Amino acid sequence: MKNYENMTAYLMILYQNLKTLHYNVVGHGFFTIHKELEDGYSAISKMADDLIERGIPLGFVQPSIQSAVLAYQSDLLPVMARDGHDSIKLAYDGYIKAIELMTIANDEVSSDIQSKLDEYIYYLRKEAEYKFQRYIGEPTALPNIVDEDD
């Protein structure tokens, strides 16, 4: 798969993982974390849809769910109850990997898609570094984010 197709395949896996986490979060902070994860999979679904639709006219192929699962089999989360901390940590890790794959894919696309990827990278970094890091209480992995009011 090309880098762009590889990235969109991962977004399909991340969407599924966030849904799995959403449905199976338990314990302290359930209501807040359950909602955050729902917002997360909704956002990822829109990103994947947008990026796949933008890529097809440029010759990129929509990854099938089968090719996405085969490419990212080790990233698929098993269905099991997880506490809020573990759920958010796994979501955080997924966002960081999506950012990395978007950054790599950025080199092979036109400037309009680069702008869209940059927008999505910014959103994912903000979610991961500000919201998710507050929940898990660990130092940030991407310290060069500019603090900005929404």
PDB file of N, CA and C in Angstrom, residues 30-113:
ATOM      1  N   PHE A  30     -16.454   6.971  34.070  1.00  0.00           N
ATOM      2  CA  PHE A  30     -17.129   6.313  32.949  1.00  0.00           C
ATOM      3  C   PHE A  30     -17.841   7.310  32.034  1.00  0.00           C
ATOM      4  N   PHE A  31     -18.685   8.151  32.584  1.00  0.00           N
ATOM      5  CA  PHE A  31     -19.514   9.013  31.744  1.00  0.00           C
ATOM      6  C   PHE A  31     -18.691   9.991  30.918  1.00  0.00           C
ATOM      7  N   THR A  32     -17.676  10.561  31.503  1.00  0.00           N
ATOM      8  CA  THR A  32     -16.823  11.503  30.780  1.00  0.00           C
ATOM      9  C   THR A  32     -16.017  10.785  29.707  1.00  0.00           C
ATOM     10  N   ILE A  33     -15.390   9.698  30.068  1.00  0.00           N
ATOM     11  CA  ILE A  33     -14.520   8.978  29.133  1.00  0.00           C
ATOM     12  C   ILE A  33     -15.347   8.313  28.030  1.00  0.00           C
ATOM     13  N   HIS A  34     -16.483   7.756  28.388  1.00  0.00           N
ATOM     14  CA  HIS A  34     -17.373   7.142  27.401  1.00  0.00           C
ATOM     15  C   HIS A  34     -17.726   8.164  26.312  1.00  0.00           C
ATOM     16  N   LYS A  35     -18.052   9.380  26.709  1.00  0.00           N
ATOM     17  CA  LYS A  35     -18.395  10.444  25.765  1.00  0.00           C
ATOM     18  C   LYS A  35     -17.179  10.874  24.939  1.00  0.00           C
ATOM     19  N   GLU A  36     -16.026  10.996  25.573  1.00  0.00           N
ATOM     20  CA  GLU A  36     -14.808  11.379  24.833  1.00  0.00           C
ATOM     21  C   GLU A  36     -14.488  10.360  23.748  1.00  0.00           C
ATOM     22  N   LEU A  37     -14.627   9.087  24.073  1.00  0.00           N
ATOM     23  CA  LEU A  37     -14.328   8.045  23.099  1.00  0.00           C
ATOM     24  C   LEU A  37     -15.345   8.046  21.953  1.00  0.00           C
ATOM     25  N   GLU A  38     -16.589   8.352  22.271  1.00  0.00           N
ATOM     26  CA  GLU A  38     -17.604   8.465  21.224  1.00  0.00           C
ATOM     27  C   GLU A  38     -17.277   9.636  20.294  1.00  0.00           C
ATOM     28  N   ASP A  39     -16.912  10.755  20.879  1.00  0.00           N
ATOM     29  CA  ASP A  39     -16.503  11.905  20.073  1.00  0.00           C
ATOM     30  C   ASP A  39     -15.296  11.540  19.207  1.00  0.00           C
ATOM     31  N   GLY A  40     -14.396  10.757  19.780  1.00  0.00           N
ATOM     32  CA  GLY A  40     -13.191  10.347  19.055  1.00  0.00           C
ATOM     33  C   GLY A  40     -13.502   9.486  17.847  1.00  0.00           C
ATOM     34  N   TYR A  41     -14.332   8.459  18.022  1.00  0.00           N
ATOM     35  CA  TYR A  41     -14.592   7.611  16.859  1.00  0.00           C
ATOM     36  C   TYR A  41     -15.441   8.329  15.819  1.00  0.00           C
ATOM     37  N   SER A  42     -16.276   9.270  16.248  1.00  0.00           N
ATOM     38  CA  SER A  42     -17.028  10.068  15.274  1.00  0.00           C
ATOM     39  C   SER A  42     -16.081  10.940  14.446  1.00  0.00           C
ATOM     40  N   ALA A  43     -15.122  11.561  15.105  1.00  0.00           N
ATOM     41  CA  ALA A  43     -14.151  12.415  14.406  1.00  0.00           C
ATOM     42  C   ALA A  43     -13.281  11.598  13.452  1.00  0.00           C
ATOM     43  N   ILE A  44     -12.813  10.442  13.904  1.00  0.00           N
ATOM     44  CA  ILE A  44     -11.966   9.600  13.064  1.00  0.00           C
ATOM     45  C   ILE A  44     -12.745   9.105  11.850  1.00  0.00           C
ATOM     46  N   SER A  45     -14.013   8.757  12.046  1.00  0.00           N
ATOM     47  CA  SER A  45     -14.849   8.308  10.929  1.00  0.00           C
ATOM     48  C   SER A  45     -14.955   9.397   9.865  1.00  0.00           C
ATOM     49  N   LYS A  46     -15.161  10.634  10.295  1.00  0.00           N
ATOM     50  CA  LYS A  46     -15.265  11.750   9.350  1.00  0.00           C
ATOM     51  C   LYS A  46     -13.938  11.999   8.644  1.00  0.00           C
ATOM     52  N   MET A  47     -12.840  11.893   9.385  1.00  0.00           N
ATOM     53  CA  MET A  47     -11.520  12.077   8.775  1.00  0.00           C
ATOM     54  C   MET A  47     -11.271  11.018   7.710  1.00  0.00           C
ATOM     55  N   ALA A  48     -11.516   9.762   8.060  1.00  0.00           N
ATOM     56  CA  ALA A  48     -11.277   8.670   7.110  1.00  0.00           C
ATOM     57  C   ALA A  48     -12.130   8.867   5.863  1.00  0.00           C
ATOM     58  N   ASP A  49     -13.393   9.188   6.046  1.00  0.00           N
ATOM     59  CA  ASP A  49     -14.298   9.400   4.919  1.00  0.00           C
ATOM     60  C   ASP A  49     -13.783  10.529   4.033  1.00  0.00           C
ATOM     61  N   ASP A  50     -13.421  11.632   4.638  1.00  0.00           N
ATOM     62  CA  ASP A  50     -12.931  12.787   3.899  1.00  0.00           C
ATOM     63  C   ASP A  50     -11.646  12.453   3.134  1.00  0.00           C
ATOM     64  N   LEU A  51     -10.708  11.831   3.808  1.00  0.00           N
ATOM     65  CA  LEU A  51      -9.417  11.551   3.173  1.00  0.00           C
ATOM     66  C   LEU A  51      -9.526  10.489   2.085  1.00  0.00           C
ATOM     67  N   ILE A  52     -10.371   9.495   2.291  1.00  0.00           N
ATOM     68  CA  ILE A  52     -10.565   8.476   1.248  1.00  0.00           C
ATOM     69  C   ILE A  52     -11.215   9.118   0.024  1.00  0.00           C
ATOM     70  N   GLU A  53     -12.255   9.925   0.249  1.00  0.00           N
ATOM     71  CA  GLU A  53     -12.927  10.573  -0.876  1.00  0.00           C
ATOM     72  C   GLU A  53     -12.023  11.562  -1.604  1.00  0.00           C
ATOM     73  N   ARG A  54     -11.132  12.217  -0.905  1.00  0.00           N
ATOM     74  CA  ARG A  54     -10.190  13.140  -1.553  1.00  0.00           C
ATOM     75  C   ARG A  54      -9.118  12.386  -2.330  1.00  0.00           C
ATOM     76  N   GLY A  55      -8.751  11.195  -1.827  1.00  0.00           N
ATOM     77  CA  GLY A  55      -7.676  10.435  -2.457  1.00  0.00           C
ATOM     78  C   GLY A  55      -8.073   9.695  -3.711  1.00  0.00           C
ATOM     79  N   ILE A  56      -9.314   9.241  -3.799  1.00  0.00           N
ATOM     80  CA  ILE A  56      -9.749   8.433  -4.941  1.00  0.00           C
ATOM     81  C   ILE A  56      -9.566   9.162  -6.273  1.00  0.00           C
ATOM     82  N   PRO A  57      -9.980  10.437  -6.406  1.00  0.00           N
ATOM     83  CA  PRO A  57      -9.761  11.123  -7.698  1.00  0.00           C
ATOM     84  C   PRO A  57      -8.281  11.277  -8.059  1.00  0.00           C
ATOM     85  N   LEU A  58      -7.408  11.159  -7.064  1.00  0.00           N
ATOM     86  CA  LEU A  58      -5.970  11.300  -7.326  1.00  0.00           C
ATOM     87  C   LEU A  58      -5.297   9.958  -7.588  1.00  0.00           C
ATOM     88  N   GLY A  59      -6.101   8.884  -7.637  1.00  0.00           N
ATOM     89  CA  GLY A  59      -5.546   7.574  -7.961  1.00  0.00           C
ATOM     90  C   GLY A  59      -5.286   6.673  -6.771  1.00  0.00           C
ATOM     91  N   PHE A  60      -5.572   7.141  -5.570  1.00  0.00           N
ATOM     92  CA  PHE A  60      -5.424   6.280  -4.403  1.00  0.00           C
ATOM     93  C   PHE A  60      -6.627   5.350  -4.325  1.00  0.00           C
ATOM     94  N   VAL A  61      -6.410   4.199  -3.766  1.00  0.00           N
ATOM     95  CA  VAL A  61      -7.457   3.192  -3.662  1.00  0.00           C
ATOM     96  C   VAL A  61      -7.984   3.151  -2.238  1.00  0.00           C
ATOM     97  N   GLN A  62      -9.307   3.047  -2.120  1.00  0.00           N
ATOM     98  CA  GLN A  62      -9.895   2.890  -0.784  1.00  0.00           C
ATOM     99  C   GLN A  62      -9.456   1.534  -0.242  1.00  0.00           C
ATOM    100  N   PRO A  63      -8.861   1.521   0.950  1.00  0.00           N
ATOM    101  CA  PRO A  63      -8.477   0.227   1.518  1.00  0.00           C
ATOM    102  C   PRO A  63      -9.730  -0.534   1.951  1.00  0.00           C
ATOM    103  N   SER A  64      -9.739  -1.820   1.685  1.00  0.00           N
ATOM    104  CA  SER A  64     -10.837  -2.648   2.179  1.00  0.00           C
ATOM    105  C   SER A  64     -10.614  -2.896   3.663  1.00  0.00           C
ATOM    106  N   ILE A  65     -11.663  -3.262   4.348  1.00  0.00           N
ATOM    107  CA  ILE A  65     -11.501  -3.582   5.764  1.00  0.00           C
ATOM    108  C   ILE A  65     -10.561  -4.782   5.911  1.00  0.00           C
ATOM    109  N   GLN A  66     -10.620  -5.708   4.963  1.00  0.00           N
ATOM    110  CA  GLN A  66      -9.739  -6.866   5.013  1.00  0.00           C
ATOM    111  C   GLN A  66      -8.270  -6.446   4.915  1.00  0.00           C
ATOM    112  N   SER A  67      -7.963  -5.543   3.967  1.00  0.00           N
ATOM    113  CA  SER A  67      -6.563  -5.107   3.841  1.00  0.00           C
ATOM    114  C   SER A  67      -6.135  -4.293   5.063  1.00  0.00           C
ATOM    115  N   ALA A  68      -7.061  -3.522   5.635  1.00  0.00           N
ATOM    116  CA  ALA A  68      -6.734  -2.759   6.842  1.00  0.00           C
ATOM    117  C   ALA A  68      -6.434  -3.698   8.010  1.00  0.00           C
ATOM    118  N   VAL A  69      -7.266  -4.713   8.170  1.00  0.00           N
ATOM    119  CA  VAL A  69      -7.054  -5.675   9.264  1.00  0.00           C
ATOM    120  C   VAL A  69      -5.751  -6.435   9.061  1.00  0.00           C
ATOM    121  N   LEU A  70      -5.469  -6.852   7.843  1.00  0.00           N
ATOM    122  CA  LEU A  70      -4.218  -7.575   7.587  1.00  0.00           C
ATOM    123  C   LEU A  70      -2.996  -6.694   7.848  1.00  0.00           C
ATOM    124  N   ALA A  71      -3.080  -5.429   7.439  1.00  0.00           N
ATOM    125  CA  ALA A  71      -1.942  -4.519   7.627  1.00  0.00           C
ATOM    126  C   ALA A  71      -1.731  -4.160   9.095  1.00  0.00           C
ATOM    127  N   TYR A  72      -2.821  -4.105   9.871  1.00  0.00           N
ATOM    128  CA  TYR A  72      -2.726  -3.639  11.255  1.00  0.00           C
ATOM    129  C   TYR A  72      -3.302  -4.641  12.249  1.00  0.00           C
ATOM    130  N   GLN A  73      -3.124  -5.904  11.943  1.00  0.00           N
ATOM    131  CA  GLN A  73      -3.660  -6.954  12.805  1.00  0.00           C
ATOM    132  C   GLN A  73      -3.182  -6.822  14.244  1.00  0.00           C
ATOM    133  N   SER A  74      -1.941  -6.490  14.422  1.00  0.00           N
ATOM    134  CA  SER A  74      -1.394  -6.383  15.787  1.00  0.00           C
ATOM    135  C   SER A  74      -1.901  -5.138  16.520  1.00  0.00           C
ATOM    136  N   ASP A  75      -2.508  -4.202  15.804  1.00  0.00           N
ATOM    137  CA  ASP A  75      -3.040  -2.996  16.428  1.00  0.00           C
ATOM    138  C   ASP A  75      -4.501  -3.136  16.862  1.00  0.00           C
ATOM    139  N   LEU A  76      -5.193  -4.140  16.374  1.00  0.00           N
ATOM    140  CA  LEU A  76      -6.597  -4.333  16.734  1.00  0.00           C
ATOM    141  C   LEU A  76      -6.720  -4.682  18.208  1.00  0.00           C
ATOM    142  N   LEU A  77      -7.604  -4.006  18.889  1.00  0.00           N
ATOM    143  CA  LEU A  77      -7.799  -4.246  20.322  1.00  0.00           C
ATOM    144  C   LEU A  77      -8.836  -5.342  20.547  1.00  0.00           C
ATOM    145  N   PRO A  78      -8.550  -6.251  21.456  1.00  0.00           N
ATOM    146  CA  PRO A  78      -9.559  -7.267  21.793  1.00  0.00           C
ATOM    147  C   PRO A  78     -10.692  -6.629  22.594  1.00  0.00           C
ATOM    148  N   VAL A  79     -11.865  -7.214  22.476  1.00  0.00           N
ATOM    149  CA  VAL A  79     -13.024  -6.738  23.225  1.00  0.00           C
ATOM    150  C   VAL A  79     -12.886  -7.231  24.659  1.00  0.00           C
ATOM    151  N   MET A  80     -12.787  -6.271  25.571  1.00  0.00           N
ATOM    152  CA  MET A  80     -12.698  -6.585  26.994  1.00  0.00           C
ATOM    153  C   MET A  80     -12.935  -5.311  27.794  1.00  0.00           C
ATOM    154  N   ALA A  81     -13.409  -5.468  29.011  1.00  0.00           N
ATOM    155  CA  ALA A  81     -13.614  -4.308  29.877  1.00  0.00           C
ATOM    156  C   ALA A  81     -12.262  -3.704  30.243  1.00  0.00           C
ATOM    157  N   ARG A  82     -12.202  -2.359  30.194  1.00  0.00           N
ATOM    158  CA  ARG A  82     -10.983  -1.642  30.572  1.00  0.00           C
ATOM    159  C   ARG A  82     -11.393  -0.435  31.402  1.00  0.00           C
ATOM    160  N   ASP A  83     -10.561  -0.088  32.365  1.00  0.00           N
ATOM    161  CA  ASP A  83     -10.860   1.115  33.133  1.00  0.00           C
ATOM    162  C   ASP A  83     -10.559   2.345  32.281  1.00  0.00           C
ATOM    163  N   GLY A  84     -11.008   3.495  32.772  1.00  0.00           N
ATOM    164  CA  GLY A  84     -10.864   4.728  32.021  1.00  0.00           C
ATOM    165  C   GLY A  84      -9.431   5.071  31.677  1.00  0.00           C
ATOM    166  N   HIS A  85      -8.520   4.891  32.629  1.00  0.00           N
ATOM    167  CA  HIS A  85      -7.109   5.207  32.396  1.00  0.00           C
ATOM    168  C   HIS A  85      -6.560   4.386  31.245  1.00  0.00           C
ATOM    169  N   ASP A  86      -6.784   3.078  31.278  1.00  0.00           N
ATOM    170  CA  ASP A  86      -6.269   2.216  30.210  1.00  0.00           C
ATOM    171  C   ASP A  86      -6.916   2.546  28.866  1.00  0.00           C
ATOM    172  N   SER A  87      -8.205   2.829  28.888  1.00  0.00           N
ATOM    173  CA  SER A  87      -8.915   3.163  27.650  1.00  0.00           C
ATOM    174  C   SER A  87      -8.359   4.431  27.018  1.00  0.00           C
ATOM    175  N   ILE A  88      -8.167   5.454  27.828  1.00  0.00           N
ATOM    176  CA  ILE A  88      -7.641   6.719  27.309  1.00  0.00           C
ATOM    177  C   ILE A  88      -6.196   6.555  26.855  1.00  0.00           C
ATOM    178  N   LYS A  89      -5.407   5.779  27.558  1.00  0.00           N
ATOM    179  CA  LYS A  89      -4.009   5.538  27.158  1.00  0.00           C
ATOM    180  C   LYS A  89      -3.959   4.855  25.789  1.00  0.00           C
ATOM    181  N   LEU A  90      -4.835   3.872  25.575  1.00  0.00           N
ATOM    182  CA  LEU A  90      -4.877   3.190  24.282  1.00  0.00           C
ATOM    183  C   LEU A  90      -5.359   4.134  23.171  1.00  0.00           C
ATOM    184  N   ALA A  91      -6.336   4.973  23.483  1.00  0.00           N
ATOM    185  CA  ALA A  91      -6.798   5.963  22.508  1.00  0.00           C
ATOM    186  C   ALA A  91      -5.672   6.944  22.178  1.00  0.00           C
ATOM    187  N   TYR A  92      -4.966   7.389  23.204  1.00  0.00           N
ATOM    188  CA  TYR A  92      -3.828   8.282  23.011  1.00  0.00           C
ATOM    189  C   TYR A  92      -2.801   7.650  22.061  1.00  0.00           C
ATOM    190  N   ASP A  93      -2.440   6.402  22.334  1.00  0.00           N
ATOM    191  CA  ASP A  93      -1.462   5.703  21.494  1.00  0.00           C
ATOM    192  C   ASP A  93      -1.944   5.624  20.046  1.00  0.00           C
ATOM    193  N   GLY A  94      -3.239   5.385  19.862  1.00  0.00           N
ATOM    194  CA  GLY A  94      -3.801   5.330  18.513  1.00  0.00           C
ATOM    195  C   GLY A  94      -3.723   6.666  17.800  1.00  0.00           C
ATOM    196  N   TYR A  95      -3.991   7.737  18.518  1.00  0.00           N
ATOM    197  CA  TYR A  95      -3.904   9.066  17.922  1.00  0.00           C
ATOM    198  C   TYR A  95      -2.466   9.392  17.519  1.00  0.00           C
ATOM    199  N   ILE A  96      -1.515   9.034  18.366  1.00  0.00           N
ATOM    200  CA  ILE A  96      -0.110   9.311  18.057  1.00  0.00           C
ATOM    201  C   ILE A  96       0.310   8.552  16.800  1.00  0.00           C
ATOM    202  N   LYS A  97      -0.110   7.295  16.685  1.00  0.00           N
ATOM    203  CA  LYS A  97       0.237   6.527  15.483  1.00  0.00           C
ATOM    204  C   LYS A  97      -0.428   7.142  14.252  1.00  0.00           C
ATOM    205  N   ALA A  98      -1.664   7.588  14.362  1.00  0.00           N
ATOM    206  CA  ALA A  98      -2.339   8.235  13.236  1.00  0.00           C
ATOM    207  C   ALA A  98      -1.586   9.496  12.815  1.00  0.00           C
ATOM    208  N   ILE A  99      -1.120  10.268  13.783  1.00  0.00           N
ATOM    209  CA  ILE A  99      -0.341  11.480  13.490  1.00  0.00           C
ATOM    210  C   ILE A  99       0.926  11.112  12.718  1.00  0.00           C
ATOM    211  N   GLU A 100       1.605  10.080  13.170  1.00  0.00           N
ATOM    212  CA  GLU A 100       2.836   9.644  12.496  1.00  0.00           C
ATOM    213  C   GLU A 100       2.551   9.232  11.056  1.00  0.00           C
ATOM    214  N   LEU A 101       1.492   8.457  10.841  1.00  0.00           N
ATOM    215  CA  LEU A 101       1.158   8.003   9.494  1.00  0.00           C
ATOM    216  C   LEU A 101       0.691   9.149   8.607  1.00  0.00           C
ATOM    217  N   MET A 102      -0.028  10.117   9.161  1.00  0.00           N
ATOM    218  CA  MET A 102      -0.437  11.286   8.395  1.00  0.00           C
ATOM    219  C   MET A 102       0.774  12.115   7.989  1.00  0.00           C
ATOM    220  N   THR A 103       1.723  12.230   8.877  1.00  0.00           N
ATOM    221  CA  THR A 103       2.938  12.994   8.590  1.00  0.00           C
ATOM    222  C   THR A 103       3.706  12.350   7.437  1.00  0.00           C
ATOM    223  N   ILE A 104       3.799  11.033   7.446  1.00  0.00           N
ATOM    224  CA  ILE A 104       4.482  10.314   6.365  1.00  0.00           C
ATOM    225  C   ILE A 104       3.714  10.467   5.050  1.00  0.00           C
ATOM    226  N   ALA A 105       2.388  10.330   5.107  1.00  0.00           N
ATOM    227  CA  ALA A 105       1.557  10.424   3.897  1.00  0.00           C
ATOM    228  C   ALA A 105       1.575  11.826   3.298  1.00  0.00           C
ATOM    229  N   ASN A 106       1.855  12.822   4.105  1.00  0.00           N
ATOM    230  CA  ASN A 106       1.844  14.215   3.673  1.00  0.00           C
ATOM    231  C   ASN A 106       2.788  14.466   2.500  1.00  0.00           C
ATOM    232  N   ASP A 107       3.845  13.660   2.396  1.00  0.00           N
ATOM    233  CA  ASP A 107       4.847  13.868   1.350  1.00  0.00           C
ATOM    234  C   ASP A 107       4.396  13.441  -0.037  1.00  0.00           C
ATOM    235  N   GLU A 108       3.328  12.630  -0.139  1.00  0.00           N
ATOM    236  CA  GLU A 108       2.961  12.097  -1.450  1.00  0.00           C
ATOM    237  C   GLU A 108       1.628  12.642  -1.984  1.00  0.00           C
ATOM    238  N   VAL A 109       1.140  13.716  -1.378  1.00  0.00           N
ATOM    239  CA  VAL A 109      -0.164  14.239  -1.796  1.00  0.00           C
ATOM    240  C   VAL A 109      -0.059  15.696  -2.234  1.00  0.00           C
ATOM    241  N   SER A 110      -1.112  16.157  -2.878  1.00  0.00           N
ATOM    242  CA  SER A 110      -1.164  17.541  -3.357  1.00  0.00           C
ATOM    243  C   SER A 110      -1.306  18.509  -2.180  1.00  0.00           C
ATOM    244  N   SER A 111      -1.089  19.776  -2.453  1.00  0.00           N
ATOM    245  CA  SER A 111      -1.088  20.779  -1.389  1.00  0.00           C
ATOM    246  C   SER A 111      -2.444  20.912  -0.698  1.00  0.00           C
ATOM    247  N   ASP A 112      -3.553  20.714  -1.414  1.00  0.00           N
ATOM    248  CA  ASP A 112      -4.850  20.823  -0.756  1.00  0.00           C
ATOM    249  C   ASP A 112      -5.047  19.691   0.250  1.00  0.00           C
ATOM    250  N   ILE A 113      -4.583  18.489  -0.090  1.00  0.00           N
ATOM    251  CA  ILE A 113      -4.689  17.378   0.862  1.00  0.00           C
ATOM    252  C   ILE A 113      -3.667  17.559   1.987  1.00  0.00           C
TER     253      ILE A 113
END
